[in-house]
């Protein structure tokens, strides 16, 4: 028997126009266009679906890039129909005339294609352009009222990460956005929330009766959340050098995973209820003092090394990275959630580029059995139970427990009980962007971050950034590409009598 919890399941959006700012950029090519095509091919888009690209580059470049991104599908039935819905406006993001042209084009597509004044804007530009675009949309009358829009349709905006650079700049961006859009029109993307395995965390916790009673400080010893990447900065040196691992991964993806693991059960599976609980637990994460950052955070930068059998350059040798850069490509840290459920339980977060493999998972370590029953045997200690939630590339859940080795003596060995998405469901996981784009088209905000969630995450991260600024390590620890990070990272857990599960 199955049950459906997805609010968007099976629904088709109303006719609308998607306006992509930064339409000739990398994100549009790599993520948005393929996701849109998959939605179209799966019959999830309305016939009238229309895309308007907006960027500084000439129109031919946009159309060529769309062609390239979708080259593999050019012979598919229906492809020509999909392509017919693509339009373009060239212009500078700060130029009022360009928005007038955009407005005319939108009026025309409404008439020709029947898109009913419904507009979904997508900010796929560098973040430095966000405020100018939002302000210009407001001034040019391109944003309808949240409930009764001028053109008779709805207006929504999707904002890509990074959302600000620290708490201050995130608040400033929110002020600009809220000067033009109501919160129920704003969709802040964290693509991790679109991953099936991440959404399954909520189903695993709240759709089953047996785990939640154990989900607290009485039974859980610690939690380790890892986002390890084998990739380097992949041509994004300029962006990454201003950002670093803490802003690129911890502020959003890692804190979102932590939130889903620690939040209280929401009263309903609705955007307000789920996000309300997420904010509550984010508020309970303790900020770090400068002393805490010295004791509870480790950062590092990769040097040249070998990853997957291939020699790779060090971070400082990457194109468009400052030769003397002190940007961290690795962070490990320990956080505490100060509330009744989690008091005293450490949450260890771990992320880095150029690590030995791409592995995202959440390891939940339970407390050891309180009494050792097998004293008369050779067994000195029983291993604690581990619940491993595997997000990628493997997708599934493993429960590790002790079992008796067959034979006359009592001997215990740990064994794994495995659930794997691929063997249980036999359908490939869809890309996170497909799910998130569809939800925004349907007006479903649960998997998008609310303004106060983003701010709370920035509060925690800004406290670390301030601590780092006050006591910079000299020199910055390094690690050879293809290893699990700087040596110091082992000590962070060893002194707590624990070890990283992927180092074991
Ligand atoms: C992005 C970061 O948000 O997430 C990238 O900017 C990172 O640096 C990527 O590589 C990781 O996403 P995924 O889905 O490959 O784990």
Coordinates of C-alpha atoms and ligand atoms in Angstrom, one line a residue:
X1 CA 0.0 0.0 0.0
X2 CA 1.3 3.5 -0.6
X3 CA 0.4 7.0 0.5
X4 CA 1.2 10.3 -1.1
X5 CA 2.5 13.1 1.0
X6 CA 3.8 15.4 -1.8
X7 CA 1.4 18.3 -2.1
X8 CA 2.4 18.8 -5.7
X9 CA 2.0 15.2 -6.7
X10 CA 0.2 14.7 -10.0
X11 CA -0.8 18.4 -10.4
X12 CA -0.1 20.5 -13.4
X13 CA 0.7 24.2 -13.1
X14 CA -1.6 26.8 -14.7
X15 CA -0.3 28.5 -17.9
X16 CA 2.6 30.9 -17.0
X17 CA 5.8 32.5 -18.2
X18 CA 9.1 31.7 -16.6
X19 CA 11.5 34.7 -16.9
X20 CA 15.1 33.7 -16.4
X21 CA 17.5 36.5 -15.4
X22 CA 21.0 35.3 -16.3
X23 CA 19.6 33.2 -19.1
X24 CA 23.0 32.6 -20.8
X25 CA 24.8 31.6 -17.6
X26 CA 26.0 28.3 -16.3
X27 CA 23.1 27.5 -13.9
X28 CA 20.6 28.0 -16.7
X29 CA 22.5 25.6 -19.0
X30 CA 23.5 23.0 -16.5
X31 CA 20.4 22.8 -14.3
X32 CA 17.4 24.8 -15.3
X33 CA 17.0 23.9 -19.0
X34 CA 17.5 20.1 -18.5
X35 CA 15.1 20.2 -15.5
X36 CA 12.5 22.1 -17.6
X37 CA 12.8 19.7 -20.4
X38 CA 12.4 16.7 -18.1
X39 CA 9.2 18.2 -16.7
X40 CA 7.9 18.9 -20.2
X41 CA 8.7 15.3 -21.3
X42 CA 7.0 13.9 -18.3
X43 CA 3.8 15.9 -19.2
X44 CA 4.1 18.1 -16.1
X45 CA 4.1 21.5 -17.9
X46 CA 1.0 23.2 -19.3
X47 CA 0.8 23.5 -23.1
X48 CA 1.1 27.3 -22.9
X49 CA 4.4 27.1 -20.9
X50 CA 6.7 30.0 -22.0
X51 CA 10.2 30.9 -21.2
X52 CA 11.6 34.4 -21.5
X53 CA 15.4 34.7 -21.2
X54 CA 16.9 38.0 -20.0
X55 CA 20.6 38.8 -20.0
X56 CA 23.3 41.1 -21.4
X57 CA 24.4 38.7 -24.1
X58 CA 22.9 38.8 -27.6
X59 CA 19.8 36.7 -28.4
X60 CA 21.7 34.3 -30.8
X61 CA 23.9 33.3 -27.8
X62 CA 20.9 32.5 -25.7
X63 CA 19.3 30.4 -28.5
X64 CA 22.6 28.6 -29.2
X65 CA 23.0 27.8 -25.5
X66 CA 19.5 26.4 -25.3
X67 CA 20.2 24.3 -28.3
X68 CA 23.5 23.0 -26.8
X69 CA 21.9 22.2 -23.4
X70 CA 19.1 20.2 -25.0
X71 CA 21.0 18.8 -27.9
X72 CA 20.4 15.2 -26.8
X73 CA 16.6 15.7 -27.1
X74 CA 16.3 17.5 -30.4
X75 CA 14.7 14.4 -32.1
X76 CA 12.3 13.7 -29.3
X77 CA 8.6 14.0 -30.3
X78 CA 7.3 17.3 -29.0
X79 CA 10.7 18.9 -28.8
X80 CA 9.9 21.5 -31.5
X81 CA 6.7 22.4 -29.5
X82 CA 8.8 22.9 -26.4
X83 CA 11.3 25.1 -28.3
X84 CA 8.5 27.3 -29.7
X85 CA 7.9 28.7 -26.3
X86 CA 11.3 30.3 -25.9
X87 CA 11.7 34.1 -26.2
X88 CA 14.5 36.5 -25.2
X89 CA 15.2 40.1 -24.2
X90 CA 18.7 41.5 -24.2
X91 CA 19.4 44.1 -21.7
X92 CA 21.4 45.4 -18.8
X93 CA 19.9 44.5 -15.4
X94 CA 19.9 48.1 -14.3
X95 CA 18.5 49.6 -17.5
X96 CA 14.9 50.8 -17.2
X97 CA 14.4 50.5 -21.0
X98 CA 15.2 46.8 -20.9
X99 CA 12.4 46.3 -18.4
X100 CA 10.0 48.2 -20.6
X101 CA 10.9 45.8 -23.4
X102 CA 10.5 42.9 -21.1
X103 CA 7.1 44.2 -20.1
X104 CA 6.0 44.5 -23.7
X105 CA 7.2 41.0 -24.5
X106 CA 5.4 39.6 -21.5
X107 CA 2.2 41.3 -22.7
X108 CA 2.7 39.9 -26.1
X109 CA 3.3 36.3 -24.9
X110 CA 0.3 36.6 -22.6
X111 CA -1.8 37.4 -25.7
X112 CA -0.2 34.9 -28.1
X113 CA 0.3 32.0 -25.8
X114 CA -2.4 32.5 -23.2
X115 CA -0.1 32.7 -20.2
X116 CA -2.8 34.8 -18.3
X117 CA -0.4 37.3 -16.7
X118 CA 1.2 34.5 -14.5
X119 CA 4.9 35.1 -14.0
X120 CA 7.6 33.2 -12.3
X121 CA 10.9 35.1 -12.2
X122 CA 14.2 33.2 -11.6
X123 CA 17.3 35.0 -10.4
X124 CA 20.0 32.9 -12.0
X125 CA 22.5 35.8 -12.2
X126 CA 25.5 36.5 -9.9
X127 CA 24.1 37.6 -6.6
X128 CA 25.5 41.1 -7.0
X129 CA 22.7 41.7 -9.5
X130 CA 19.8 40.5 -7.3
X131 CA 18.9 43.8 -5.7
X132 CA 19.0 45.8 -8.9
X133 CA 16.7 43.3 -10.7
X134 CA 14.2 43.2 -7.8
X135 CA 14.1 47.0 -7.5
X136 CA 13.7 47.3 -11.3
X137 CA 10.9 44.8 -11.4
X138 CA 9.1 46.7 -8.7
X139 CA 9.6 50.1 -10.5
X140 CA 8.4 48.8 -13.8
X141 CA 5.1 47.5 -12.5
X142 CA 6.1 43.9 -13.3
X143 CA 5.2 42.6 -9.9
X144 CA 1.5 41.9 -9.2
X145 CA -0.1 42.1 -5.8
X146 CA 0.3 38.8 -4.0
X147 CA -3.4 38.1 -4.2
X148 CA -4.9 40.2 -6.9
X149 CA -2.2 40.9 -9.5
X150 CA -2.6 43.8 -12.0
X151 CA -2.5 41.5 -15.0
X152 CA -5.0 39.2 -13.4
X153 CA -2.4 36.5 -12.7
X154 CA 0.2 35.6 -10.1
X155 CA 3.8 36.7 -9.7
X156 CA 6.5 34.7 -7.9
X157 CA 10.3 35.0 -7.7
X158 CA 12.9 32.2 -7.2
X159 CA 16.1 33.4 -5.5
X160 CA 19.2 31.3 -6.0
X161 CA 21.9 30.9 -3.4
X162 CA 24.1 32.5 -2.1
X163 CA 21.5 34.6 -0.3
X164 CA 23.8 37.3 1.2
X165 CA 27.3 37.1 2.4
X166 CA 26.7 37.3 6.1
X167 CA 23.8 38.2 8.4
X168 CA 23.9 41.9 7.6
X169 CA 23.8 41.5 3.8
X170 CA 21.2 38.7 4.0
X171 CA 18.9 41.1 6.0
X172 CA 19.6 43.9 3.4
X173 CA 18.6 41.6 0.6
X174 CA 15.5 40.6 2.4
X175 CA 14.5 44.3 2.9
X176 CA 14.9 44.9 -0.8
X177 CA 12.9 41.8 -1.8
X178 CA 10.2 42.5 0.8
X179 CA 9.9 46.1 -0.5
X180 CA 8.6 44.6 -3.7
X181 CA 7.3 41.1 -3.1
X182 CA 5.3 39.6 -0.3
X183 CA 6.9 36.6 1.5
X184 CA 4.4 34.2 0.0
X185 CA 5.7 35.2 -3.5
X186 CA 9.4 34.5 -2.6
X187 CA 11.0 31.1 -3.2
X188 CA 14.5 30.9 -1.8
X189 CA 16.2 27.8 -3.3
X190 CA 18.4 25.4 -1.5
X191 CA 18.6 22.5 -3.9
X192 CA 19.3 20.0 -1.2
X193 CA 15.7 20.3 -0.2
X194 CA 14.7 19.0 -3.6
X195 CA 16.7 15.8 -3.2
X196 CA 14.4 12.7 -2.7
X197 CA 16.7 11.3 0.0
X198 CA 16.6 14.6 1.9
X199 CA 12.8 14.8 1.8
X200 CA 12.8 11.2 3.0
X201 CA 14.2 12.3 6.3
X202 CA 10.8 13.8 7.2
X203 CA 9.0 10.6 6.0
X204 CA 11.5 8.4 7.9
X205 CA 11.1 10.4 11.1
X206 CA 7.4 11.3 11.0
X207 CA 5.9 8.5 8.9
X208 CA 7.1 5.7 11.1
X209 CA 6.3 5.0 14.7
X210 CA 9.5 3.3 15.8
X211 CA 12.2 5.9 15.4
X212 CA 10.8 9.1 16.9
X213 CA 10.7 7.8 20.5
X214 CA 14.5 7.2 20.2
X215 CA 15.2 10.5 18.6
X216 CA 16.6 12.5 21.5
X217 CA 19.4 13.0 24.0
X218 CA 18.5 9.9 26.0
X219 CA 19.3 7.5 23.1
X220 CA 21.4 9.4 20.7
X221 CA 25.1 9.9 21.5
X222 CA 26.1 12.2 18.6
X223 CA 25.2 13.0 15.0
X224 CA 27.7 13.5 12.2
X225 CA 26.6 15.1 8.9
X226 CA 29.0 14.9 6.0
X227 CA 29.0 16.6 2.6
X228 CA 32.2 15.4 1.0
X229 CA 33.0 16.3 -2.6
X230 CA 35.8 14.9 -4.8
X231 CA 35.4 17.9 -7.2
X232 CA 37.5 21.0 -6.9
X233 CA 36.2 24.5 -7.7
X234 CA 35.5 23.6 -11.4
X235 CA 36.1 26.9 -13.1
X236 CA 34.2 28.8 -10.3
X237 CA 37.4 30.1 -8.7
X238 CA 36.3 33.7 -8.6
X239 CA 33.0 32.9 -6.9
X240 CA 34.5 30.3 -4.5
X241 CA 37.4 32.5 -3.4
X242 CA 35.0 35.1 -2.1
X243 CA 32.8 32.4 -0.5
X244 CA 34.7 29.4 1.0
X245 CA 33.2 26.2 2.3
X246 CA 31.4 27.7 5.3
X247 CA 29.3 30.0 3.1
X248 CA 29.0 27.6 0.1
X249 CA 27.9 24.5 2.0
X250 CA 27.5 25.0 5.8
X251 CA 25.2 28.0 5.8
X252 CA 22.7 26.3 3.6
X253 CA 23.0 22.6 2.8
X254 CA 24.5 21.4 6.0
X255 CA 22.4 23.5 8.3
X256 CA 19.3 22.5 6.4
X257 CA 20.2 18.8 6.9
X258 CA 20.8 19.5 10.6
X259 CA 17.4 21.2 10.8
X260 CA 15.5 18.3 9.3
X261 CA 17.2 15.9 11.7
X262 CA 16.5 17.9 14.8
X263 CA 13.2 19.7 14.2
X264 CA 10.1 18.8 16.2
X265 CA 7.2 17.1 14.4
X266 CA 5.1 19.8 12.5
X267 CA 1.4 19.9 13.1
X268 CA 0.8 19.5 9.3
X269 CA 2.8 19.0 6.2
X270 CA 2.2 22.6 5.1
X271 CA 4.7 25.3 4.3
X272 CA 4.0 27.4 7.4
X273 CA 4.0 24.4 9.8
X274 CA 7.1 22.8 8.5
X275 CA 9.1 26.0 8.2
X276 CA 7.9 27.2 11.6
X277 CA 9.4 24.1 13.2
X278 CA 12.6 24.5 11.2
X279 CA 13.0 28.1 12.4
X280 CA 12.4 27.1 16.1
X281 CA 15.2 24.6 16.0
X282 CA 17.6 26.9 14.1
X283 CA 17.0 29.4 16.8
X284 CA 18.2 26.8 19.4
X285 CA 21.6 26.4 17.7
X286 CA 24.1 28.0 19.9
X287 CA 26.3 30.8 18.3
X288 CA 30.0 30.3 18.7
X289 CA 32.3 32.6 20.7
X290 CA 35.8 33.3 19.5
X291 CA 37.1 30.7 22.0
X292 CA 34.5 28.2 20.7
X293 CA 35.7 28.7 17.1
X294 CA 39.2 27.9 18.2
X295 CA 38.1 24.7 20.0
X296 CA 35.2 23.6 17.8
X297 CA 36.0 24.4 14.2
X298 CA 38.7 23.2 11.9
X299 CA 39.3 24.7 8.4
X300 CA 41.7 23.8 5.7
X301 CA 42.6 24.3 2.1
X302 CA 43.6 21.6 -0.4
X303 CA 47.0 21.3 -2.0
X304 CA 47.8 19.4 -5.1
X305 CA 47.2 15.6 -4.9
X306 CA 45.6 12.7 -6.5
X307 CA 41.8 12.2 -6.7
X308 CA 40.3 9.1 -8.4
X309 CA 43.7 8.2 -9.8
X310 CA 44.2 11.7 -11.4
X311 CA 46.7 14.3 -10.4
X312 CA 45.0 17.6 -9.6
X313 CA 46.3 21.1 -8.8
X314 CA 46.2 22.7 -5.4
X315 CA 43.4 25.3 -4.6
X316 CA 45.8 28.3 -5.0
X317 CA 46.8 27.1 -8.5
X318 CA 43.1 27.0 -9.7
X319 CA 42.2 29.6 -12.3
X320 CA 40.9 32.9 -10.8
X321 CA 42.0 32.0 -7.3
X322 CA 44.3 34.5 -5.5
X323 CA 47.8 33.0 -5.3
X324 CA 48.0 33.7 -1.6
X325 CA 44.3 32.9 -0.9
X326 CA 43.3 31.9 2.7
X327 CA 39.8 30.8 1.7
X328 CA 38.9 27.5 3.3
X329 CA 37.9 24.5 1.1
X330 CA 37.3 22.3 4.1
X331 CA 35.4 22.9 7.4
X332 CA 34.6 20.6 10.3
X333 CA 32.8 21.9 13.3
X334 CA 30.8 20.9 16.4
X335 CA 27.5 22.5 17.1
X336 CA 25.0 22.2 20.0
X337 CA 21.2 22.6 19.8
X338 CA 20.1 24.1 23.1
X339 CA 16.7 22.6 23.7
X340 CA 15.0 19.9 25.8
X341 CA 15.4 17.2 23.1
X342 CA 19.0 17.8 22.2
X343 CA 20.7 19.3 25.2
X344 CA 24.4 18.1 25.3
X345 CA 24.3 16.1 22.1
X346 CA 27.1 17.2 19.8
X347 CA 26.4 17.7 16.0
X348 CA 29.6 17.3 14.0
X349 CA 29.4 18.8 10.5
X350 CA 32.0 18.0 7.9
X351 CA 32.5 19.3 4.4
X352 CA 35.3 19.8 1.9
X353 CA 36.3 19.8 -1.7
X354 CA 38.8 17.4 -3.2
X355 CA 38.2 14.7 -0.7
X356 CA 38.6 11.0 -1.7
X357 CA 34.9 10.5 -2.7
X358 CA 31.6 12.2 -3.2
X359 CA 29.6 11.2 -0.1
X360 CA 26.7 12.9 1.6
X361 CA 25.3 11.2 4.6
X362 CA 24.0 11.6 8.1
X363 CA 25.4 9.2 10.8
X364 CA 23.2 8.9 13.9
X365 CA 25.2 7.2 16.6
X366 CA 23.2 5.7 19.5
X367 CA 24.4 5.3 23.0
X368 CA 26.1 2.0 23.9
X369 CA 24.1 -0.7 25.6
X370 CA 24.2 0.3 29.3
X371 CA 25.3 -3.1 30.7
X372 CA 27.8 -5.5 29.2
X373 CA 26.2 -8.9 29.6
X374 CA 29.0 -10.9 28.0
X375 CA 31.7 -10.3 30.6
X376 CA 32.7 -14.0 30.8
X377 CA 33.7 -13.9 27.1
X378 CA 36.4 -12.1 25.2
X379 CA 34.0 -9.2 24.5
X380 CA 35.3 -6.0 26.1
X381 CA 33.0 -3.5 24.5
X382 CA 29.9 -3.7 22.3
X383 CA 29.9 -1.3 19.4
X384 CA 27.2 1.4 19.5
X385 CA 24.4 1.2 17.0
X386 CA 24.6 3.4 13.9
X387 CA 21.8 4.6 11.7
X388 CA 23.3 5.9 8.4
X389 CA 21.1 8.0 6.2
X390 CA 22.8 7.9 2.8
X391 CA 21.9 10.9 0.6
X392 CA 24.3 10.5 -2.3
X393 CA 25.7 8.9 -4.4
X394 CA 24.3 5.9 -2.7
X395 CA 20.7 6.5 -1.7
X396 CA 19.3 4.6 1.2
X397 CA 19.4 3.8 4.9
X398 CA 21.6 1.4 6.8
X399 CA 21.1 0.3 10.4
X400 CA 24.3 -1.2 12.0
X401 CA 24.0 -3.5 15.0
X402 CA 25.8 -6.3 16.7
X403 CA 25.1 -9.9 15.8
X404 CA 26.4 -13.2 17.2
X405 CA 29.0 -14.8 15.0
X406 CA 27.8 -18.4 14.4
X407 CA 29.7 -20.9 16.6
X408 CA 30.0 -22.2 20.1
X409 CA 31.7 -19.1 21.6
X410 CA 29.9 -15.8 22.1
X411 CA 31.4 -13.5 19.6
X412 CA 29.8 -10.3 18.3
X413 CA 30.3 -8.6 15.0
X414 CA 28.6 -5.6 13.6
X415 CA 26.3 -6.2 10.6
X416 CA 24.3 -3.9 8.3
X417 CA 20.7 -4.0 7.5
X418 CA 20.2 -2.0 4.3
X419 CA 17.5 -0.2 2.5
X420 CA 18.4 1.1 -1.0
X421 CA 16.2 3.3 -3.1
X422 CA 17.4 1.7 -6.3
X423 CA 16.5 -1.9 -5.3
X424 CA 13.2 -1.0 -3.5
X425 CA 11.7 1.5 -6.0
X426 CA 13.6 0.8 -9.3
X427 CA 13.0 4.3 -10.5
X428 CA 15.8 6.8 -11.0
X429 CA 15.8 9.8 -8.6
X430 CA 14.9 13.0 -10.4
X431 CA 17.1 16.0 -10.3
X432 CA 16.4 18.3 -7.3
X433 CA 15.7 21.2 -9.7
X434 CA 12.8 19.4 -11.3
X435 CA 11.0 19.0 -8.1
X436 CA 11.7 22.6 -6.9
X437 CA 10.8 24.2 -10.2
X438 CA 7.6 22.3 -10.3
X439 CA 6.7 23.3 -6.7
X440 CA 7.4 27.0 -7.4
X441 CA 5.2 26.7 -10.5
X442 CA 2.4 25.3 -8.3
X443 CA 2.9 27.8 -5.5
X444 CA 4.0 25.3 -3.0
X445 CA 6.6 26.8 -0.6
X446 CA 7.4 24.0 1.8
X447 CA 10.7 23.1 0.2
X448 CA 11.9 26.7 0.0
X449 CA 13.5 28.5 2.8
X450 CA 11.7 31.3 4.6
X451 CA 13.4 34.6 5.4
X452 CA 13.8 33.9 9.1
X453 CA 15.3 30.5 8.4
X454 CA 18.0 32.0 6.2
X455 CA 18.7 34.7 8.9
X456 CA 19.0 32.2 11.7
X457 CA 21.5 30.1 9.6
X458 CA 23.5 33.3 8.9
X459 CA 23.4 34.1 12.7
X460 CA 25.3 30.9 13.4
X461 CA 27.7 31.2 10.5
X462 CA 28.4 34.8 11.1
X463 CA 29.4 34.0 14.7
X464 CA 32.0 31.6 13.3
X465 CA 33.2 34.1 10.7
X466 CA 33.7 36.7 13.4
X467 CA 35.6 34.2 15.5
X468 CA 37.8 33.3 12.6
X469 CA 38.4 36.9 11.9
X470 CA 39.5 37.6 15.5
X471 CA 41.9 34.6 15.6
X472 CA 43.1 33.6 12.2
X473 CA 45.2 30.4 12.2
X474 CA 48.7 30.9 10.9
X475 CA 49.4 29.1 8.7
X476 CA 46.0 27.9 7.5
X477 CA 45.9 24.1 7.8
X478 CA 46.2 22.3 4.5
X479 CA 45.5 18.8 3.2
X480 CA 46.6 17.0 0.0
X481 CA 43.8 16.6 -2.5
X482 CA 42.4 13.1 -2.3
X483 CA 42.6 12.9 1.6
X484 CA 39.9 13.3 4.2
X485 CA 41.0 16.8 5.2
X486 CA 43.7 18.4 7.5
X487 CA 45.2 16.2 10.2
X488 CA 43.7 18.4 12.9
X489 CA 40.2 17.2 12.1
X490 CA 40.8 13.8 13.7
X491 CA 41.5 15.5 17.0
X492 CA 38.1 17.3 17.0
X493 CA 36.4 14.0 17.7
X494 CA 39.2 12.0 19.3
X495 CA 39.2 14.3 22.3
X496 CA 35.5 13.6 22.7
X497 CA 36.3 9.8 22.6
X498 CA 34.7 9.5 19.2
X499 CA 35.7 9.0 15.5
X500 CA 34.4 10.1 12.1
X501 CA 32.4 7.2 10.8
X502 CA 33.9 7.4 7.3
X503 CA 37.5 7.3 8.7
X504 CA 36.9 4.0 10.5
Ligands
LIG1 C1 26.4 24.0 -4.5 C2 27.8 24.5 -4.2 O1 25.4 24.7 -3.8 O2 26.3 22.6 -4.1 C3 28.8 23.7 -5.0 O3 27.8 25.9 -4.6 C4 28.7 22.3 -4.6 O4 30.1 24.2 -4.6 C5 27.2 21.8 -4.8 O5 29.6 21.5 -5.5 C6 27.0 20.4 -4.3 O6 25.8 19.9 -4.7 P1 25.5 18.4 -5.0 O7 24.1 18.3 -5.3 O8 26.4 18.0 -6.1 O9 25.9 17.7 -3.7

